[in-house]
Each structure stands twice: as structure tokens, then as C-alpha cells.
Coordinates of C-alpha atoms and ligand atoms in Angstrom, one line a residue:
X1 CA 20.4 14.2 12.2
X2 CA 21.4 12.6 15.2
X3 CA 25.3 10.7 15.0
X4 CA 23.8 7.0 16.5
X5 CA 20.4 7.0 14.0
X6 CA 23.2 7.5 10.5
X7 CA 25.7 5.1 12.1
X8 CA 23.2 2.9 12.8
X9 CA 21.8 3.1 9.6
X10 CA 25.2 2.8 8.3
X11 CA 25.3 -0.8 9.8
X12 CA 22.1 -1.5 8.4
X13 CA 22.8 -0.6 4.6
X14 CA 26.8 -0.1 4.7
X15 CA 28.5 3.1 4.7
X16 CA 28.7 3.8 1.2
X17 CA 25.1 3.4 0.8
X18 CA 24.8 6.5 3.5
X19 CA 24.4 10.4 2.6
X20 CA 24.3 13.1 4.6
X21 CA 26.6 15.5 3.7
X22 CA 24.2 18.1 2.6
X23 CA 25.4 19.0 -0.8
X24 CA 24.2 15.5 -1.4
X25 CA 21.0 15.4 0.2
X26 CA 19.7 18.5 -1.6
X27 CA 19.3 15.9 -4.7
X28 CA 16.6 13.9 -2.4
X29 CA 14.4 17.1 -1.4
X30 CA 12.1 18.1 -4.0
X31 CA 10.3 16.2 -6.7
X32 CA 8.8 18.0 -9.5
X33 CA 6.0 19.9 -8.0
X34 CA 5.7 23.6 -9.1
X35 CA 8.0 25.6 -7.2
X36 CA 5.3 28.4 -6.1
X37 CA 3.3 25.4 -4.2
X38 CA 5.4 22.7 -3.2
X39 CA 6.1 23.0 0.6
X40 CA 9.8 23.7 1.8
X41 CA 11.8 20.9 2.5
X42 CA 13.0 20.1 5.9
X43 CA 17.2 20.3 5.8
X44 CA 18.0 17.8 8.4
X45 CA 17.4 15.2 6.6
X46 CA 20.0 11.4 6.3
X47 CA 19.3 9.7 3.0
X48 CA 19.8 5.8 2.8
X49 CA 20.2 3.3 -0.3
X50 CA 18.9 -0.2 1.3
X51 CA 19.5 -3.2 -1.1
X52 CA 17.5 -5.9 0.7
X53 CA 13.7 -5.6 2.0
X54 CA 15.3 -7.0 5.0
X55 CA 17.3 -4.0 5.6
X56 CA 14.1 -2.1 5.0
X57 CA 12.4 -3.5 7.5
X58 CA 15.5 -2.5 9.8
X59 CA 15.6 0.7 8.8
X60 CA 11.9 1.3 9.5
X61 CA 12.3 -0.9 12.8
X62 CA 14.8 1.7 13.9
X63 CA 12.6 4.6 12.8
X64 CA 9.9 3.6 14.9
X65 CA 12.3 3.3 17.9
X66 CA 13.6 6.4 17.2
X67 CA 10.1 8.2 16.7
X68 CA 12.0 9.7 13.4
X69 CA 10.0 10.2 10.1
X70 CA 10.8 8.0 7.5
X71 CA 10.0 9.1 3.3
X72 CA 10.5 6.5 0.4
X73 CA 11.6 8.8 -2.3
X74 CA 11.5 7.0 -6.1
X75 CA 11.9 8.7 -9.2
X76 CA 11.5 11.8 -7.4
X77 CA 9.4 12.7 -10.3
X78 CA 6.2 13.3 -8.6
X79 CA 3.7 16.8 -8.7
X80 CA 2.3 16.6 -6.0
X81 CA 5.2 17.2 -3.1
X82 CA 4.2 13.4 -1.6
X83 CA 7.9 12.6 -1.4
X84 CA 8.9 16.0 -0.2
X85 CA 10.3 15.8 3.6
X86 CA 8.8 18.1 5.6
X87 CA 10.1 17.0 9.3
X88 CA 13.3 15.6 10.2
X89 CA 13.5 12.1 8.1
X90 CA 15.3 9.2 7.0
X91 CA 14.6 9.8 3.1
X92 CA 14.7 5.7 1.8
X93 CA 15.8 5.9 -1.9
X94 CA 14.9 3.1 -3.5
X95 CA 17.4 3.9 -6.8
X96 CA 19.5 0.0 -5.5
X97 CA 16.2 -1.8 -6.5
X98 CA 16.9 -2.3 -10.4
X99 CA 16.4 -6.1 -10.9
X100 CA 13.9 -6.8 -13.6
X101 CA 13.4 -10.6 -11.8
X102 CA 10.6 -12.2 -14.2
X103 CA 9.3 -11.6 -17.5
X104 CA 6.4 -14.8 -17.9
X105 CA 5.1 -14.1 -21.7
X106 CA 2.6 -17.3 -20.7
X107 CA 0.8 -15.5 -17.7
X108 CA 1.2 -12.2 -19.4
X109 CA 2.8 -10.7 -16.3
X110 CA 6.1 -8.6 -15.2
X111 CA 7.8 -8.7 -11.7
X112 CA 10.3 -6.1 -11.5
X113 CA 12.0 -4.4 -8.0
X114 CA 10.3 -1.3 -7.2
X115 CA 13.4 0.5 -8.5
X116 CA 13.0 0.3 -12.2
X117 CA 12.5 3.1 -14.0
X118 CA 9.4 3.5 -16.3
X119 CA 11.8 4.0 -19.2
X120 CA 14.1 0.9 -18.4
X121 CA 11.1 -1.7 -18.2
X122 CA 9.6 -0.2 -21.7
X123 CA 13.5 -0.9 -23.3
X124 CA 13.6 -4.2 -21.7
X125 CA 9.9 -5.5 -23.0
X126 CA 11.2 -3.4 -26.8
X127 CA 14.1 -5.9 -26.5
X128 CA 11.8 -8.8 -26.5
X129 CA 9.5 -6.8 -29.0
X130 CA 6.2 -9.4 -28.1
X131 CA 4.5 -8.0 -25.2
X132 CA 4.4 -4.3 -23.8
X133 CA 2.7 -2.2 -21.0
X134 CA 0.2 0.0 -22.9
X135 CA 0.2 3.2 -20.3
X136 CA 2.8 5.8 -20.0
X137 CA 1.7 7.0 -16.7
X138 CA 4.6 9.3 -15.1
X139 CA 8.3 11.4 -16.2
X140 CA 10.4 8.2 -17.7
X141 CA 12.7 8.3 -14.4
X142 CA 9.7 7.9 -12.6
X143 CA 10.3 4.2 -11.2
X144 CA 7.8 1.2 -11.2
X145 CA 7.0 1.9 -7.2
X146 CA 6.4 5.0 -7.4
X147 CA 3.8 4.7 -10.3
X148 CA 1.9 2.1 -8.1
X149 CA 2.2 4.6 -4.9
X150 CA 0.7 7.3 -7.1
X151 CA -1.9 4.7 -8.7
X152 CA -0.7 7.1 -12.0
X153 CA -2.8 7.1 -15.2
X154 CA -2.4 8.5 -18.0
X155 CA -4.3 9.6 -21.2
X156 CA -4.4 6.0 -22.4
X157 CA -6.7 5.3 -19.9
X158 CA -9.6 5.7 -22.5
X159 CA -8.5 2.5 -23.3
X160 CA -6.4 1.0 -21.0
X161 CA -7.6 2.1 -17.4
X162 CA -4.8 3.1 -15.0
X163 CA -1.7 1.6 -12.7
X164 CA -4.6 0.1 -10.6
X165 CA -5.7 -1.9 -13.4
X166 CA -2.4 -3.5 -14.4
X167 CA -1.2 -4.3 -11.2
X168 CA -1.0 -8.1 -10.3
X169 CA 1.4 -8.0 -7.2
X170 CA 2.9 -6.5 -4.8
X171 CA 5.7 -7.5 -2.2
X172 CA 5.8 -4.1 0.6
X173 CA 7.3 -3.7 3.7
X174 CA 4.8 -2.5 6.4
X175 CA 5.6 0.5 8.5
X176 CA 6.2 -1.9 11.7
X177 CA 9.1 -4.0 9.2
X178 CA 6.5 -6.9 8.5
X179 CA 7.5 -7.7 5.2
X180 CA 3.6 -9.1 3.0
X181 CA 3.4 -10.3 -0.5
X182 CA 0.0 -8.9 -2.2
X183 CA -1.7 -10.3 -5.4
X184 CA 0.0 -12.9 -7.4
X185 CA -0.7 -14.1 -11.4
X186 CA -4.1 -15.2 -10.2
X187 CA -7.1 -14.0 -12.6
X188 CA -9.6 -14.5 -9.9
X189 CA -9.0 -13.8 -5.8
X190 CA -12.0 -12.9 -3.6
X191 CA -10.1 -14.5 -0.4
X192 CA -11.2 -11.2 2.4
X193 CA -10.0 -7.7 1.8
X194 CA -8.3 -6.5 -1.0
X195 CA -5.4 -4.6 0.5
X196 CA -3.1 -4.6 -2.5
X197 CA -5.4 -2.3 -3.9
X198 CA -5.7 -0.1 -0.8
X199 CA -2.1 -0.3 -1.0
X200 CA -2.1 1.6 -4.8
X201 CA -2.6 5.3 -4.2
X202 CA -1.5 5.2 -0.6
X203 CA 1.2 7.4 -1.7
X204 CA 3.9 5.7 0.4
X205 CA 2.2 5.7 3.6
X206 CA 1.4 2.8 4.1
X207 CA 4.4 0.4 3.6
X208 CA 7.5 0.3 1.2
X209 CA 6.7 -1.3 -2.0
X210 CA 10.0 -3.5 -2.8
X211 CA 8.3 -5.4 -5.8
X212 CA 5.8 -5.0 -8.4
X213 CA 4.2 -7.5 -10.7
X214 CA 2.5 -6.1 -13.8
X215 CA 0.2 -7.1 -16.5
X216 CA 1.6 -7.3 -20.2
X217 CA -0.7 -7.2 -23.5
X218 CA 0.0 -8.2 -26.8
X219 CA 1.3 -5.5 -28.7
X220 CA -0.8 -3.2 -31.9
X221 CA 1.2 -3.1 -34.7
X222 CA 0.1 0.3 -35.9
X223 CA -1.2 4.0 -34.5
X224 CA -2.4 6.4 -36.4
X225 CA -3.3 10.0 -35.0
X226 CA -6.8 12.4 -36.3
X227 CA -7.3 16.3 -35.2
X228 CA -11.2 17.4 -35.5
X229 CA -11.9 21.3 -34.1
X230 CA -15.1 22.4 -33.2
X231 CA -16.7 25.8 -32.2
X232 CA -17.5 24.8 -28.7
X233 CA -16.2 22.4 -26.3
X234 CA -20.0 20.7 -26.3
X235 CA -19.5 20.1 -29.8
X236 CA -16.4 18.5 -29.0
X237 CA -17.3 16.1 -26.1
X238 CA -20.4 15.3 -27.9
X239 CA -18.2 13.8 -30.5
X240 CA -16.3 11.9 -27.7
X241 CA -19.3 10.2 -27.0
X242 CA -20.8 9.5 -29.8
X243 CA -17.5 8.0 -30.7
X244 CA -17.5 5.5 -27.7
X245 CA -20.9 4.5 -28.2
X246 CA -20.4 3.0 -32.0
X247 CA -17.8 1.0 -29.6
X248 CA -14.7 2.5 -30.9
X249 CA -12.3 3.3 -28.2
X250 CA -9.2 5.1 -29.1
X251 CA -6.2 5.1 -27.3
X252 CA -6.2 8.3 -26.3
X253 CA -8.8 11.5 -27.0
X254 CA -7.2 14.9 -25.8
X255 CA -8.5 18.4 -25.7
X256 CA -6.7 21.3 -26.6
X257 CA -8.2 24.9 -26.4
X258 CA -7.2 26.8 -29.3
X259 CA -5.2 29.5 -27.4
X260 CA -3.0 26.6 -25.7
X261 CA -2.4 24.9 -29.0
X262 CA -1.0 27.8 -31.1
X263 CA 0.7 29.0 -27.5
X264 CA 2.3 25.6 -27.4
X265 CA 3.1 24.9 -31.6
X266 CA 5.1 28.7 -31.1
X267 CA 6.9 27.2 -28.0
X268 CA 7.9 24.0 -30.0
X269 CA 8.3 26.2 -32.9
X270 CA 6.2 24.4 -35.4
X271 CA 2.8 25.7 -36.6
X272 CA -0.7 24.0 -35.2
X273 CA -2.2 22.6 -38.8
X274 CA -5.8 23.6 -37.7
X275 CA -7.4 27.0 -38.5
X276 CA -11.5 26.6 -38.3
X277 CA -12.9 26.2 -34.9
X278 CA -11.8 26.7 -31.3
X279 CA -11.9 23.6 -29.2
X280 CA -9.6 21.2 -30.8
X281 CA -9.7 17.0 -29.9
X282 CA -7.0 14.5 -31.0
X283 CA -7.7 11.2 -31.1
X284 CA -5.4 8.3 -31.2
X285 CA -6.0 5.0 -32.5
X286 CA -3.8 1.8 -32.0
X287 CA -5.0 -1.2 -34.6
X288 CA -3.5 -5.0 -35.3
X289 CA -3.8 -4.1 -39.3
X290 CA -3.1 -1.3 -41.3
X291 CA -6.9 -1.7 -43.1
X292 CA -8.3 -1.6 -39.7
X293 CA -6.4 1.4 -38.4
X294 CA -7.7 2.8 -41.8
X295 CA -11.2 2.2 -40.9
X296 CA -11.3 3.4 -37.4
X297 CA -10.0 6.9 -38.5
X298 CA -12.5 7.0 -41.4
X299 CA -15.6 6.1 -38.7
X300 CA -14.2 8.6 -36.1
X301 CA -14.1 11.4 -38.7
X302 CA -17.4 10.7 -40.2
X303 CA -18.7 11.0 -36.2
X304 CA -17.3 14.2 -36.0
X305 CA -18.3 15.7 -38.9
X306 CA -22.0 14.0 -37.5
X307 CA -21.0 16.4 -34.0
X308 CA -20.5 19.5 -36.0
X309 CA -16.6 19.2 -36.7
X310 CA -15.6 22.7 -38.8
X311 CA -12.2 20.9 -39.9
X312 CA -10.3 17.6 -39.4
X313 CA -7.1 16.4 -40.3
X314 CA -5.1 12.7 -40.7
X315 CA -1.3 14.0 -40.9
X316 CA 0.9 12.2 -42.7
X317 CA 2.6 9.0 -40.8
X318 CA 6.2 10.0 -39.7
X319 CA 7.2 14.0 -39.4
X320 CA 3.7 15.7 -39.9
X321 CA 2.2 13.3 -36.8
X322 CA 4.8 13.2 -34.6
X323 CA 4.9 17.4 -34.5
X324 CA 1.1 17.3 -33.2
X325 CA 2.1 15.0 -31.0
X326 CA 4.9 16.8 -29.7
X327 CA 3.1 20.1 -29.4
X328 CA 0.4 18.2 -27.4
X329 CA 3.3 16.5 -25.2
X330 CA 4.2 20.1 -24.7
X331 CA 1.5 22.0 -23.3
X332 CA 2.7 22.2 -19.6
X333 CA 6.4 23.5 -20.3
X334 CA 5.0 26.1 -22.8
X335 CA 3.2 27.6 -19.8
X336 CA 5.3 27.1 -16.9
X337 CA 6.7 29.8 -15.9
X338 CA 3.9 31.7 -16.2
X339 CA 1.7 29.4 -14.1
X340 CA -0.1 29.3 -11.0
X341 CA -1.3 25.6 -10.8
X342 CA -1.7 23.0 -12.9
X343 CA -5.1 21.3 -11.9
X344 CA -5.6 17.5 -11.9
X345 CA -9.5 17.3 -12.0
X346 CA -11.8 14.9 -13.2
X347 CA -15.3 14.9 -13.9
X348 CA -17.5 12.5 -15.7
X349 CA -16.5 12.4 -19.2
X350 CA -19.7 14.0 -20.5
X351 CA -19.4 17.3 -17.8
X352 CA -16.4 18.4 -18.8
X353 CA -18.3 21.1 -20.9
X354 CA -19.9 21.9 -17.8
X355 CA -17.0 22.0 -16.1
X356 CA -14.8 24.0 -18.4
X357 CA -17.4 26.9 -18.5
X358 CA -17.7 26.9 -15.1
X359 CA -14.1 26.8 -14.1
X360 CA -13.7 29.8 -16.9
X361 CA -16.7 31.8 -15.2
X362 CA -15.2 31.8 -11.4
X363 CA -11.6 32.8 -12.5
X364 CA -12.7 35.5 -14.3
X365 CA -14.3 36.6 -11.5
X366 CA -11.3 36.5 -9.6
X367 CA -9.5 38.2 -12.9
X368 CA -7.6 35.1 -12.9
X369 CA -7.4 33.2 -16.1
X370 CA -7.8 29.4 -17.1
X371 CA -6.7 27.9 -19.6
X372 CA -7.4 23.8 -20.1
X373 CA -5.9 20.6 -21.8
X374 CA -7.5 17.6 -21.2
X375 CA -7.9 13.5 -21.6
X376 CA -11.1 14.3 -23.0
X377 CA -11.3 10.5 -23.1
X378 CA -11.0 9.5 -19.5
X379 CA -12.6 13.0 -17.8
X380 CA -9.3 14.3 -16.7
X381 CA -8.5 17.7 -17.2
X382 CA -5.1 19.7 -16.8
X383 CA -6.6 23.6 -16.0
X384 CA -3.7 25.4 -16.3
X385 CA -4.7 29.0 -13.7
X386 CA -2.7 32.2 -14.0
X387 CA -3.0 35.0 -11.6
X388 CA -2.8 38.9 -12.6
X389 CA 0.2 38.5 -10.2
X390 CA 3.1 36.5 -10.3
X391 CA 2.9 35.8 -6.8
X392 CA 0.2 33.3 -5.5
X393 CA -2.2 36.0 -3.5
X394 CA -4.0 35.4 -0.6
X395 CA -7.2 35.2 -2.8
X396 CA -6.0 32.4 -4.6
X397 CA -6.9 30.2 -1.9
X398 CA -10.2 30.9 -2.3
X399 CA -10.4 30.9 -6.1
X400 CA -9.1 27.0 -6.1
X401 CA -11.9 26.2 -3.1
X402 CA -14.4 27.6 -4.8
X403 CA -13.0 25.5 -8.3
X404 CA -13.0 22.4 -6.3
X405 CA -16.1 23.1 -4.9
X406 CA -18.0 23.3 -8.4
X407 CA -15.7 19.9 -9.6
X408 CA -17.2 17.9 -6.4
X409 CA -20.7 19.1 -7.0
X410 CA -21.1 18.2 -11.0
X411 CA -19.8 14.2 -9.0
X412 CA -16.1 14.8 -10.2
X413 CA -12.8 14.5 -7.9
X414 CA -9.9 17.1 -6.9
X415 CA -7.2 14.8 -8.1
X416 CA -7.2 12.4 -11.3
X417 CA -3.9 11.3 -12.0
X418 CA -1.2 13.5 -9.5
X419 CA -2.3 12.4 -6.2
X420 CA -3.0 14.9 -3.4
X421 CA 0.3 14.7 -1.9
X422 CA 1.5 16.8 0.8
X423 CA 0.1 20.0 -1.7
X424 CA -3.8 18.6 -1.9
X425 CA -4.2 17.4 1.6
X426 CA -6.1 20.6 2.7
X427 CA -8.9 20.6 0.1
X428 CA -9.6 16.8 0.7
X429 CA -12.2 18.0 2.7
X430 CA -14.2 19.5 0.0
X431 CA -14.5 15.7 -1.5
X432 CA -14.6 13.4 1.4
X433 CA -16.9 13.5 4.5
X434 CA -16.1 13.4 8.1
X435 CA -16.7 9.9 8.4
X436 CA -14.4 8.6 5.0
X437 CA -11.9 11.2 6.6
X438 CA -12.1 9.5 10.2
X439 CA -12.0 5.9 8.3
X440 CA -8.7 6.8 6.1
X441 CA -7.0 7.7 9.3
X442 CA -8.0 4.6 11.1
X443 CA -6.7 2.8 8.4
X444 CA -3.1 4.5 8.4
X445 CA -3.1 4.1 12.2
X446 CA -3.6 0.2 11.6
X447 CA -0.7 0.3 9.2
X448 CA 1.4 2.6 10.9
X449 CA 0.6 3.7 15.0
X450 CA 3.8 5.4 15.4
X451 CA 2.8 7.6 12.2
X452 CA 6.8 7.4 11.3
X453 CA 6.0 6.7 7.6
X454 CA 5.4 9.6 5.2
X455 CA 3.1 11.6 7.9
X456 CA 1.5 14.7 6.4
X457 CA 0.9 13.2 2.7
X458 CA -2.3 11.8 1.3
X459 CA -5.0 12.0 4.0
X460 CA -6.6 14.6 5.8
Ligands
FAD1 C1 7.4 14.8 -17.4 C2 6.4 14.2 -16.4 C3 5.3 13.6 -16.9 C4 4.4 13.0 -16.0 N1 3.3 12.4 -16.5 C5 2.4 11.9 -15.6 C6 1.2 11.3 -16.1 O1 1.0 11.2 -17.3 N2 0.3 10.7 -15.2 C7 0.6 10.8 -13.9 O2 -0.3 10.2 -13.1 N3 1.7 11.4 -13.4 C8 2.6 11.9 -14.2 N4 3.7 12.5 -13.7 C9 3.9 12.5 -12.3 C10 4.9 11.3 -11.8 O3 5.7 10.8 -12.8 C11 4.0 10.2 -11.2 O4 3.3 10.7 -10.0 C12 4.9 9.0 -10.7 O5 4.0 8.0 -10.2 C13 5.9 9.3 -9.6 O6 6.8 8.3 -9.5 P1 8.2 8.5 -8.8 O7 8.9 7.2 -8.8 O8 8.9 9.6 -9.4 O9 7.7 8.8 -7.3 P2 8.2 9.9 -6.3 O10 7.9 11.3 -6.8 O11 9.6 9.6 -5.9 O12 7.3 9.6 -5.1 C14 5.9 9.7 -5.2 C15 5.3 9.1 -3.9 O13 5.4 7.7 -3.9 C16 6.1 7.2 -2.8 N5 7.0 6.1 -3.2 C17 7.8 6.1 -4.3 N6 8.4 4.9 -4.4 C18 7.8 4.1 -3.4 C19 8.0 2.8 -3.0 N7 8.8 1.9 -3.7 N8 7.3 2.3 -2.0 C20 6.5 3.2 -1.3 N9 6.3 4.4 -1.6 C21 7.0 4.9 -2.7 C22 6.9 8.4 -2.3 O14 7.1 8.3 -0.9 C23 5.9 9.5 -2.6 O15 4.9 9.6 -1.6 C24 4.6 13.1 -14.6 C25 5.8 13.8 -14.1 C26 6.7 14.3 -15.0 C27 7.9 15.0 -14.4

């Protein structure tokens, strides 16, 4: 990195708030994308820890002088390489933005700096033990900004709907330095374009989110978990709908195959407390009484026993409940190292039947194998793909087009929580046409016509 762009970003921020001694900077390169498909990180890199939107909009006033890449890098938490420099950057860590700056239990609403950590707002709102953020969207270091960048979601978004949904604000510095305040506590805006919410998602392309304000709900009082197996995944999402159509909507409803839930219990070391069946769903329910909680479990197990449930379960509140929920928590580490890719598709709830069998039909014909978790719930599932080879073969590329290809065409979409990234961007193709394409790139050359912010990450 050239000596004038870190001494003049040493004016900007002040020296100690400089890195570039590379032992340092290798901290700032990778996020938590698989290691066999995250892109190599680009060395010449100078990280910087502004304090001030101001200095933000300095630092990206200089980048665009400079024609240098700049990457905001949150949590760093992220699987899908977005925060990943590829090209010689200024990496902008946002770890100085920690002020938690309103909590307004009348409006129901959050403003926190972009900074603070999923974990730290949850302990703060616990404190106050009154209103809480329902979703658990991201790794607990993932931070506030990042989470909106990503538009994360999470299994809860049966119930809840995703980051897009809670968002009431946002204050972002644009690529140019313009610093724009977006949203606000209002219930109802229709004033012209909504570019907050073309700002969720954007995966940190188009400006640097420096606060976020976020819906609260009054908290449930008690949660209360069910298992139900079936024979077949039909069976199972049959009895996901039927359940939502008495009206009840659980907080969650996951999908396990049987393989990855005994794999997973023998990684935790406990045992899976299910033995009929194959395709396993748990369901979590959040009520305001304990009668109530009661009586939603007793109507969800009667509707799967209606679906053709072979065996169902309501563990015991405390030890037995939290080890299914730790086995289900665990299904991605008990498979990592043996892993290809993790999908991120979703489908319409109801054609993820359809989708399982399918995805299960072309691997084998690749002699690849597939294994699946899922937020039954919400459509999202986790299809976890192993090659005969550890290596990821040339083939492999054509196994996940084809896999795309067949989520597109029953209406579903490459990416449902993780974002495409720097790791997606090829196969957005195979869900967009030319003209959305040619549209999304307008829209980041509006935003950003030096390109100097995050380039090579989201669109096509
Ligand atoms: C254990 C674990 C569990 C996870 N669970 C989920 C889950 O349930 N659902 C889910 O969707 N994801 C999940 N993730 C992925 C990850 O936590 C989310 O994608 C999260 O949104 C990333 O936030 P981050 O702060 O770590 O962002 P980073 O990884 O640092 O960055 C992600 C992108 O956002 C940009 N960015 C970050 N902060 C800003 C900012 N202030 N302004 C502008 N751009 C910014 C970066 O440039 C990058 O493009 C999980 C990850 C782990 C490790």
C-alpha cells in the first residue's frame, strides 16, 4: 500500500487507529466462508478504525481520489466472502462504532452504531428485560451493520420475517462521502423511493452504514420445543402446512434428515430421542402463558399425527430440550470438514419436497451426495454437498449450475439468508435476467461511478 494513502489515512483516523503491518492485517482478510470456496485474499491491504462518519466520508473521499478499493469489514462473520478483499484496499473496520445511542421502549425502537455486536445488543435489551429483538440472524460477533448489509434472517423468520422487516433507520455514508439518514420511527412513509430498503442486502456496496435503528417487541414469557418424524419429507411439509393454516405459527419449524441428526447427536455426543421415521421436523413455539404454550404443542401434535407423524416427542423443559436444540444448532460443524458447500436455497415452503428429491437425484448422478437441514418454516434450506473427492473437481461447477438451475425453475432463489457475496456472483445469472442484471449495475454506478466500494461482491 502506497506511503501518502496510510499517512493520509493516518491524519484522517489518527495513527493508532492505522494497521498495516501485516501480521495485523491477516485478522481483517477472511470472514467465515468455507475455506475450499472463499476467494484468496489480496495481501496489500491498510486497515483503518474511523470513529466519526465524518472521517468516513474522508476516508472514502480519498479512496475515490486515489482510484483505491475500499471494503467495510464488520463482524467478519459472514459466509459468503462479501467482506473478503480481493484487490488492493482500504479494509474500513467498523469495531470503534459500539455506542448503543437510544433505547425508546414508547416507539418500540433501537438506534445503535453499526458496530455493535449481535450479542452485546441482546445483553443490553436482557438488562432492561421488557423488550427484545426476536431474530438471531448471524455468528453473535456478527455486528448490527453487518446483519443489515446481509439483510440476514434466520429460522425465526416463520414468525418474525427477516433484518428487512425490523429495520426502521438507517444513517450510511455514500461511496462519494455524502453522509444520508434513511427511515426514521415513522409507521407509515410512502414519500418517493424507498432506498433504505435497497440499501438492506446491498452487501456493503452501496454506502457505509454508521447507524441502525431497529424494531423491539414485547417479549414471550415461555418456549416450548416438539420433534414429530415422518417417513417422507412430503409427509413432513404437509404437516408444516397444515399447521400454518389452523393459524398457528411457531417460531421456528426445522428439518432434519435422519442421517444428519444421528450424524450430528454423535458429534455433540448425546443421542437423537427419535427412532420411527426418517424426516424429522422441530417445531418451536414461543407463548405469553404457560396454558397457551400448552395448547399450541397439543394442536401441533394432533396435526401431525393428522399428516402421518410415526413418532413425536415434548422433551422435558430444561436438559432434555436444550440437547435437541443443541444438536440442531450443530448440524453445520458436525459436517464441516467433510464438506463441499453449504447451500443457502430457498424455495416456496410447500416445494421443498420437490426440491429435496430433486437436489438428491442430480448429485447422485454426479456420485456426489446431499445431505439437507432446513427452516422448513420459512423455505430455506441448508444442502449440505459432498464430493467422492476432497478436492472441489472441475465437475463440481456443473453439479451446483445444474442444482441452481432446478431451485430457479420450481420459483425459488440461489441465496436465502447468506448473500451471494463475492462466492455467488457467478450463478446470479441463473436467477436474474439481462435486464434486472443491467438495472442492479445502473444502480451501483448511481451510488458509486468510481466503483471504489466493495467492487466484485453482490451483482453480476
Ligand atoms: C456461527 C454463525 C452463524 C450464522 N448464522 C446465520 C444465520 O442464521 N442467518 C444468516 O443470514 N447468516 C448467518 N451467519 C452469517 C453472518 O453472521 C451474517 O451474514 C452477518 O450478517 C454478517 O455480519 P458481519 O458483521 O459479520 O459482517 P461481515 O462478514 O464483516 O461483512 C458482511 C458484508 O457486509 C458489509 N458490511 C459489514 N458492516 C457494514 C457496514 N457497517 N456498512 C456497510 N457494509 C458493511 C461487508 O463489507 C460485507 O460485504 C452466521 C455466521 C456464523 C459464523
Amino acid at each position: 500500500m502506497k506511503a501518502d494513502i496510510t499517512a493520509r489515512l493516518e491524519e484522517i483516523a489518527g495513527r493508532e487507529f492505522v494497521v498495516y503491518d501485516q501480521g495485523h492485517i491477516e485478522d481483517y482478510l477472511y470472514d467465515e466462508t468455507e475455506r475450499r470456496l472463499r476467494p484468496p485474499a489480496c495481501r496489500d491491504c491498510v486497515v483503518v478504525k474511523p470513529g466519526k462518519p465524518e472521517e468516513i466520508s474522508e476516508i472514502l473521499k480519498l479512496a475515490n481520489s486515489e482510484n483505491i478499493t475500499a471494503v467495510v469489514r464488520g463482524g467478519g462473520t459472514g459466509l459468503c466472502g462479501a467482506a473478503i478483499p480481493v484487490r488492493p484496499s482500504i479494509i474500513i473496520s467498523m469495531e470503534r462504532f459500539k455506542k448503543i445511542l437510544e433505547y425508546d421502549d414508547k416507539n418500540f425502537v433501537i438506534t445503535v452504531e453499526a458496530g455493535v455486536t449481535l450479542r452485546e445488543m441482546n445483553e443490553f435489551l436482557q438488562e432492561r428485560n421488557v423488550l427484545y429483538f426476536p431474530c438471531h440472524p448471524g455468528g453473535a460477533e456478527a455486528q448490527v451493520g453487518g446483519l443489515a448489509m446481509e439483510n440476514a434472517g434466520d429460522p425465526r423468520a416463520v414468525k418474525h420475517g427477516v433484518m428487512r422487516n425490523h429495520i426502521k433507520g438507517l444513517e450510511v455514508v455514500t461511496p462519494t462521502g455524502a453522509l444520508i439518514r434513511l427511515g426514521g420511527k415513522l409507521r407509515k412513509n410512502n414519500a418517493g423511493y424507498d432506498l433504505m430498503q435497497l440499501m438492506i442486502g446491498s452487501e456493503g456496496t452501496l454506502g457505509v452504514v454508521t447507524k441502525v435503528m431497529l424494531r423491539l417487541y414485547p417479549k414471550t414469557k415461555y418456549s416450548g420445543v416438539l420433534l414429530a418424524s415422518f417417513d417422507t419429507c412430503g409427509r413432513a411439509a404437509d404437516a408444516v402446512t397444515r399447521t400454518l393454516k389452523r393459524g398457528i405459527v411457531p417460531l421456528s419449524i426445522e428439518y432434519l434428515n435422519r442421517s444428519v441428526a444421528l450424524r450430528t447427536a454423535e458429534y455433540v455426543g448425546e443421542r437423537w430421542p427419535l427412532e420411527k421415521g426418517r424426516s424429522d421436523l422441530l417445531f418451536i413455539a414461543e407463548e405469553d402463558s404457560e396454558e397457551g404454550l400448552f395448547d399450541v404443542q397439543k394442536a401441533i401434535e394432533e396435526i401431525c399425527s393428522e399428516a402421518g407423524a410415526v413418532e413425536s416427542l415434548v422433551p422435558e423443559a430444561g436438559r432434555d430440550q436444550s440437547v435437541i436444540l443443541t444438536i440442531c444448532d450443530s448440524a453445520y460443524g458436525a459436517f464441516g470438514e467433510d464438506l463441499t458447500d453449504s447451500m443457502d436455497i430457498a424455495v416456496p415452503p410447500a416445494d421443498i419436497p420437490r426440491l429435496i428429491s430433486g437436489l438428491e437425484q442430480i448429485a447422485e448422478r454426479y456420485g456426489a451426495a446431499i445431505d439437507t437441514v432446513g427452516h422448513m418454516g420459512d423455505g430455506n434450506v441448508h444442502s449440505n454437498v459432498y464430493l467422492a473427492e476432497k478436492d472441489i473437481d472441475d465437475y463440481y461447477e456443473d453439479l451446483k449450475r445444474e442444482l441452481y438451475a432446478l431451485t430457479v425453475r420450481i420459483g425459488g432463489t440461489i441465496t436465502g439468508e447468506y448473500g451471494i457475496g463475492k462466492i455467488r456472483r457467478d450463478s446470479l445469472p441463473v436467477q436474474y435476467d439481462s435486464t434486472q442484471l443491467r438495472l442492479m449495475r445502473g444502480i451501483k454506478e448511481l451510488f458509486d461511478p468510481n466503483g471504489i466500494l466493495n467492487p466484485d461482491t453482490a451483482i453480476y
